[in-house]
Coordinates of C-alpha atoms in Angstrom, one line a residue:
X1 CA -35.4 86.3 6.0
X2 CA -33.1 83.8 4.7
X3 CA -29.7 84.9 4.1
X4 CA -27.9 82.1 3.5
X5 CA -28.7 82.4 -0.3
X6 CA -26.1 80.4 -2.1
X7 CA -25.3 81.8 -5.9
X8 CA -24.0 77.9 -7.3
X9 CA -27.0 76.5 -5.3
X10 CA -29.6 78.6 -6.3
X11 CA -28.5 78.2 -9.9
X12 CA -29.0 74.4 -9.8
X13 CA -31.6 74.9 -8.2
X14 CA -33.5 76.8 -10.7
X15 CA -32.3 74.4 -13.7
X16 CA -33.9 71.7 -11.6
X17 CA -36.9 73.5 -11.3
X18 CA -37.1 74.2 -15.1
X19 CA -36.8 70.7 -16.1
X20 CA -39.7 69.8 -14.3
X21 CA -41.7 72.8 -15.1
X22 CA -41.2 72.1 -18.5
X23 CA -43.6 69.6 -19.5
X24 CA -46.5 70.2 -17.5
X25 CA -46.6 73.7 -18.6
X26 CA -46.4 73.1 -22.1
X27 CA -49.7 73.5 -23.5
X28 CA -50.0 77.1 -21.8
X29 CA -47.0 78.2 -23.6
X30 CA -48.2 76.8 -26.8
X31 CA -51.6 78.8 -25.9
X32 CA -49.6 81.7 -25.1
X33 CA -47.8 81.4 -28.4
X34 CA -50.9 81.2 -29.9
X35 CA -51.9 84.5 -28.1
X36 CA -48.9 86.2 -28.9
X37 CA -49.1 85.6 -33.0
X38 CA -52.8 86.7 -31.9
X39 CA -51.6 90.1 -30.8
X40 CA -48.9 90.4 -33.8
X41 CA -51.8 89.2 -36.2
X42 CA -54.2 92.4 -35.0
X43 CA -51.2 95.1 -35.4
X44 CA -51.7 94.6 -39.3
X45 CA -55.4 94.2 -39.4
X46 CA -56.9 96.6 -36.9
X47 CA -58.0 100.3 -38.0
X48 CA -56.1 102.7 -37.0
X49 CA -58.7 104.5 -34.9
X50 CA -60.5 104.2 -31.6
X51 CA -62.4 101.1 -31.9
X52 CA -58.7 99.2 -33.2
X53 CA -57.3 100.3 -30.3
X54 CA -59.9 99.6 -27.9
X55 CA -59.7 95.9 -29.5
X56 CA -55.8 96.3 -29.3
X57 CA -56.2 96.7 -25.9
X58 CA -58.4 93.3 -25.4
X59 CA -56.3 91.4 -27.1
X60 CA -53.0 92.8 -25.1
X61 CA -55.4 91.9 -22.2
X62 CA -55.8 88.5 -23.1
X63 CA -52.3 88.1 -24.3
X64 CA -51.3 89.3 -20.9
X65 CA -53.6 86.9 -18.5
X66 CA -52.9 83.7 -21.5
X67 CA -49.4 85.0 -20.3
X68 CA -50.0 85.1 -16.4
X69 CA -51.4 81.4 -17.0
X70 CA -48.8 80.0 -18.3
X71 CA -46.8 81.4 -15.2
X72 CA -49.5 79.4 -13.3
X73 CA -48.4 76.7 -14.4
X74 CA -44.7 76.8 -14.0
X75 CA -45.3 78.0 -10.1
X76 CA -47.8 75.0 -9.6
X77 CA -44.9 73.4 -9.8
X78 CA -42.8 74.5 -7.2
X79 CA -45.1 75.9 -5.1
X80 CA -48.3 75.4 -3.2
X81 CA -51.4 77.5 -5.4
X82 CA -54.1 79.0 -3.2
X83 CA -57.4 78.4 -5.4
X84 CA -57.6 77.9 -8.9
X85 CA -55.1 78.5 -11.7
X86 CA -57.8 80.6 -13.4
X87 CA -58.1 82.6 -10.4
X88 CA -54.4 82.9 -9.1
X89 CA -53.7 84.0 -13.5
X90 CA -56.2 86.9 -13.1
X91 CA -54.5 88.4 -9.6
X92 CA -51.3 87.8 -11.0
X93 CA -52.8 90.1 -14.2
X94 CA -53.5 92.4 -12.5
X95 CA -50.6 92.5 -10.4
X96 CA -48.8 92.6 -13.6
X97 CA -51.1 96.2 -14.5
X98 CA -49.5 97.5 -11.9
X99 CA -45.7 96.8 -12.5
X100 CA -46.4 97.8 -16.4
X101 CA -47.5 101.3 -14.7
X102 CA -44.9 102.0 -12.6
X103 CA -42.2 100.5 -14.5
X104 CA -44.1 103.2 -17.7
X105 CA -43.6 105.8 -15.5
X106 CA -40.6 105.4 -14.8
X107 CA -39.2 104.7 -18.1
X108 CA -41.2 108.0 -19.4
X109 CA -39.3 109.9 -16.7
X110 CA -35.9 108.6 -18.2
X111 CA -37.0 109.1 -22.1
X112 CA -37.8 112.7 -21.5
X113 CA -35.0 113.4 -19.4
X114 CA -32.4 111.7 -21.8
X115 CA -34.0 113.4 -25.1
X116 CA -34.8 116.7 -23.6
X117 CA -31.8 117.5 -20.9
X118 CA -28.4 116.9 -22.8
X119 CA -29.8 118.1 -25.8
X120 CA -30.8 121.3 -24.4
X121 CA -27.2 121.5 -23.0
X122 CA -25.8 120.4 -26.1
X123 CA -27.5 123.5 -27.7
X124 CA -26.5 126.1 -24.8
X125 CA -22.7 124.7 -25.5
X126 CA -22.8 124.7 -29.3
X127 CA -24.4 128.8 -29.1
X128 CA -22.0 130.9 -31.0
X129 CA -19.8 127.7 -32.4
X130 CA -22.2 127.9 -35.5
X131 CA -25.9 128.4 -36.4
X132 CA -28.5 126.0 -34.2
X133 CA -31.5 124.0 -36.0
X134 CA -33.5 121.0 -35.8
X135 CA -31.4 119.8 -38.6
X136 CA -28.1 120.4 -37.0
X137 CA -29.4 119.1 -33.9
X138 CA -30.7 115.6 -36.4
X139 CA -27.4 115.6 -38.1
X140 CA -25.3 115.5 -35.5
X141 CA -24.1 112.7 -33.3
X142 CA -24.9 112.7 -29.1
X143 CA -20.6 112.8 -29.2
X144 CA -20.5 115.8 -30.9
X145 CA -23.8 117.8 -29.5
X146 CA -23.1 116.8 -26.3
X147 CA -19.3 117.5 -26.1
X148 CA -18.1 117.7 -22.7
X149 CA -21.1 116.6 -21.1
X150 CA -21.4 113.3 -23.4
X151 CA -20.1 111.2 -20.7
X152 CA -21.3 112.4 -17.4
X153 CA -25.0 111.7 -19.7
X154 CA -23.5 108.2 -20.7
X155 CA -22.9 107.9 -17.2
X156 CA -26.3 109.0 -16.1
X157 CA -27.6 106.1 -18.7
X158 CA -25.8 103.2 -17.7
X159 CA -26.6 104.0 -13.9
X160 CA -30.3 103.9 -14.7
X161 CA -30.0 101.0 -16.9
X162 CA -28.3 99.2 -13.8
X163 CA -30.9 101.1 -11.2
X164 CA -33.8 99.6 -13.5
X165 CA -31.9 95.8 -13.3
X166 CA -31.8 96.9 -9.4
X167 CA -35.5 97.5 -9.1
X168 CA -36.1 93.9 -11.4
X169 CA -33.9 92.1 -8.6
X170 CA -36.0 93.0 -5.3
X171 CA -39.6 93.1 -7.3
X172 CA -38.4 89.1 -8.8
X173 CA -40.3 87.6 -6.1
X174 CA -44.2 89.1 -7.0
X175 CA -45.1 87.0 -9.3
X176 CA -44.1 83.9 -7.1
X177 CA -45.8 85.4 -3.9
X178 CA -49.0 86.5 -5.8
X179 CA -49.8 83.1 -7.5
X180 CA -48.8 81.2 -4.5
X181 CA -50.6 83.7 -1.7
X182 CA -53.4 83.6 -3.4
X183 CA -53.6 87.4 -3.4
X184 CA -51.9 90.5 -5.2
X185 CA -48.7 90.9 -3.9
X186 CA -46.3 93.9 -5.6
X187 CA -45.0 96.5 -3.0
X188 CA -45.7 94.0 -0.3
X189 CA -42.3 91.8 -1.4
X190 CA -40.2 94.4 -1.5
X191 CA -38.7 94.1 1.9
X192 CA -38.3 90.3 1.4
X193 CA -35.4 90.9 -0.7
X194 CA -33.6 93.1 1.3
X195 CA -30.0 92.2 1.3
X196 CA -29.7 89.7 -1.5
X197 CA -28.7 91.6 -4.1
X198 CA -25.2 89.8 -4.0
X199 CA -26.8 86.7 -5.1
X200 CA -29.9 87.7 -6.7
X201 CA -28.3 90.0 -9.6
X202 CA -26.0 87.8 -10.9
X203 CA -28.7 85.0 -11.1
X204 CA -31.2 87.3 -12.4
X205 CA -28.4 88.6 -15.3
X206 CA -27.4 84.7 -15.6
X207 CA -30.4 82.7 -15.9
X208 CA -33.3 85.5 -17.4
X209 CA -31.0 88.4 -18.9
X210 CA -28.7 86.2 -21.2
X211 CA -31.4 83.6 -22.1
X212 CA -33.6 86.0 -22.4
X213 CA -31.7 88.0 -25.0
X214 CA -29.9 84.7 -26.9
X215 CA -33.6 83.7 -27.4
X216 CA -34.4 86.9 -28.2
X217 CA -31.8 86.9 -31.0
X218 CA -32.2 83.1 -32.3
X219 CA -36.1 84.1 -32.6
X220 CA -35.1 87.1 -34.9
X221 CA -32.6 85.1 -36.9
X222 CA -35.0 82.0 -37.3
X223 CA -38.2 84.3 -38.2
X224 CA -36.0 86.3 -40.7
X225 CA -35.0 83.7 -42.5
X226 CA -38.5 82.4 -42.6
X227 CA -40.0 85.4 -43.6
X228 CA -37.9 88.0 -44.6
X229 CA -38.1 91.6 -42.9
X230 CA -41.5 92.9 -44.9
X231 CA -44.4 90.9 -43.4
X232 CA -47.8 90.0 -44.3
X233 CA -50.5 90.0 -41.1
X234 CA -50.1 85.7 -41.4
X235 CA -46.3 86.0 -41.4
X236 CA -46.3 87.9 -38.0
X237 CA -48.5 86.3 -36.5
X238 CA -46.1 83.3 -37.5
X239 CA -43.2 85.0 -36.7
X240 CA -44.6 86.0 -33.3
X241 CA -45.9 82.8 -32.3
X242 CA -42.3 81.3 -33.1
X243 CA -40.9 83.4 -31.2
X244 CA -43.1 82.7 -28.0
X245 CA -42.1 78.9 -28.7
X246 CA -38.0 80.0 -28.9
X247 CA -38.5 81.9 -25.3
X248 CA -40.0 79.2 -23.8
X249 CA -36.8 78.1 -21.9
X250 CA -35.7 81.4 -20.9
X251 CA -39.4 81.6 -19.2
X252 CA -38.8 78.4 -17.3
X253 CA -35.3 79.3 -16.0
X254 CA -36.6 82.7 -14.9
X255 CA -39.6 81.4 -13.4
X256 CA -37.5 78.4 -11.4
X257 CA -35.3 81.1 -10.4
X258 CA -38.1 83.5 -9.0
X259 CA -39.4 80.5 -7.3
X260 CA -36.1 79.2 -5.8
X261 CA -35.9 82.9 -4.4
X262 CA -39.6 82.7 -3.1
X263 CA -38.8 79.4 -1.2
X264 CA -35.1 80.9 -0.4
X265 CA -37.4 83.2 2.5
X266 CA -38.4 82.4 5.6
X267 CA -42.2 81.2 5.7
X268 CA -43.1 82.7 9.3
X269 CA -41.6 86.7 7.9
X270 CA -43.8 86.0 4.5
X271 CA -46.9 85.3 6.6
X272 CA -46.1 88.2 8.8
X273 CA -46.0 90.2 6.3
X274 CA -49.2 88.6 4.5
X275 CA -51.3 89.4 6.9

């Protein structure tokens, strides 16, 4: 594996690659916009019962391989696709399953630990300093529950906020590997990333975590002032398909960084470990 990973290079690298992956993927992000205001659309219009949610579920599905597709696209780019783009988009969907689980699982883990655990030792503390109940417990800030234990918990919090940016930096390459191997690679990329941490994180928090969350932002101010806060099932979709536009180059700097990375290893260990 490459080590010589260079954090100004790899930068430019990935704005280069963005500018090219720009116009030849744009139709698949308009169709993933499309997709996206699709999704939106169906949260105001579906029943709220089992056949809504199994149709939910479709559309999410189609949402999420529209999505894959347009990632297609951008790694065509850069990289040399095994077999179709149709094809490559469904392994990379349902490489993309995968990561959803674990990454569920994992965040489930954290939810209950952080709403069950320091509240429960909130509670033991506040015994006997005056009467416990769910509305105490609702009316009173994490500072004051919590007391001394607060911030060891805050502590506990921002270490699994950074453990989760961790786990995004040596998983960045999947996506990259799958649509380019032409097979589902997750797990299998982990050790490729071994080591580059140093470079990787403050690309990843540079080029997909700030763009990601100042397009994030604009989207919400621009569909706000569009359509207010109370929407109708047109207006989101609207809103959402906007909003998919606004993202679209945060996708292609992330996506010319994951690929940079990808190209950043050393062929023979990737087909090694391919095999």
């Amino acid at each position: 594996m490459s080590k010589n990973l260079s954090l100004p290079d790899l930068i430019k690298d990935s704005f280069e690659g963005a500018a090219r992956m720009a116009v030849p993927s744009l139709p698949y992000l308009l169709l993933f916009a499309f997709t996206s205001g699709w999704l939106a659309w169906s949260v105001h219009i579906l029943p709220d019962d089992g056949s809504g949610t199994t149709i939910f579920a479709l559309i999410a599905f189609v949402a999420l391989y529209v999505h894959c597709l347009f990632s297609v696209s951008m790694y065509r780019v850069l990289l040399p696709i095994k077999g179709s783009p149709f094809a490559a988009a469904w392994k990379l969907s349902l490489a993309w399953l995968l990561i959803i689980t674990v990454v569920a699982i994992i965040l489930s883990m954290l939810v209950l630990f952080f709403a069950l655990i320091p509240t429960a030792l909130g509670v033991v503390m506040q015994q006997g300093v005056e009467p416990i109940t769910a509305e105490t417990i609702a009316d009173t800030s994490p500072r004051e529950l919590l007391g001394p234990v607060f911030w060891p918990t805050f502590l506990l919090f921002l270490m699994s906020i950074a453990g989760l940016f961790w786990f995004a930096a040596r998983m960045m390459t999947f996506a990259a590997a799958t649509s380019s191997k032409g097979a589902i690679h997750v797990f299998r990329t982990w050790p490729w990333t071994k080591g580059l941490f140093k470079t990787t994180g403050p690309a990843l928090f540079l080029l997909i975590a700030v763009p990601v969350a100042a397009s994030t932002w604009a989207a919400h101010l621009i569909t706000s002032a569009l359509f207010g806060a109370e929407l109708t099932a047109l207006q989101a979709a609207m809103s959402g398909a906007i909003s998919m536009v606004i993202l679209g180059p945060a996708a292609w700097l992330g996506h010319g960084l994951a690929a940079n990375v990808f190209l950043s290893i050393d062929s023979n260990l990737l087909t090694s470990q391919s095999d």
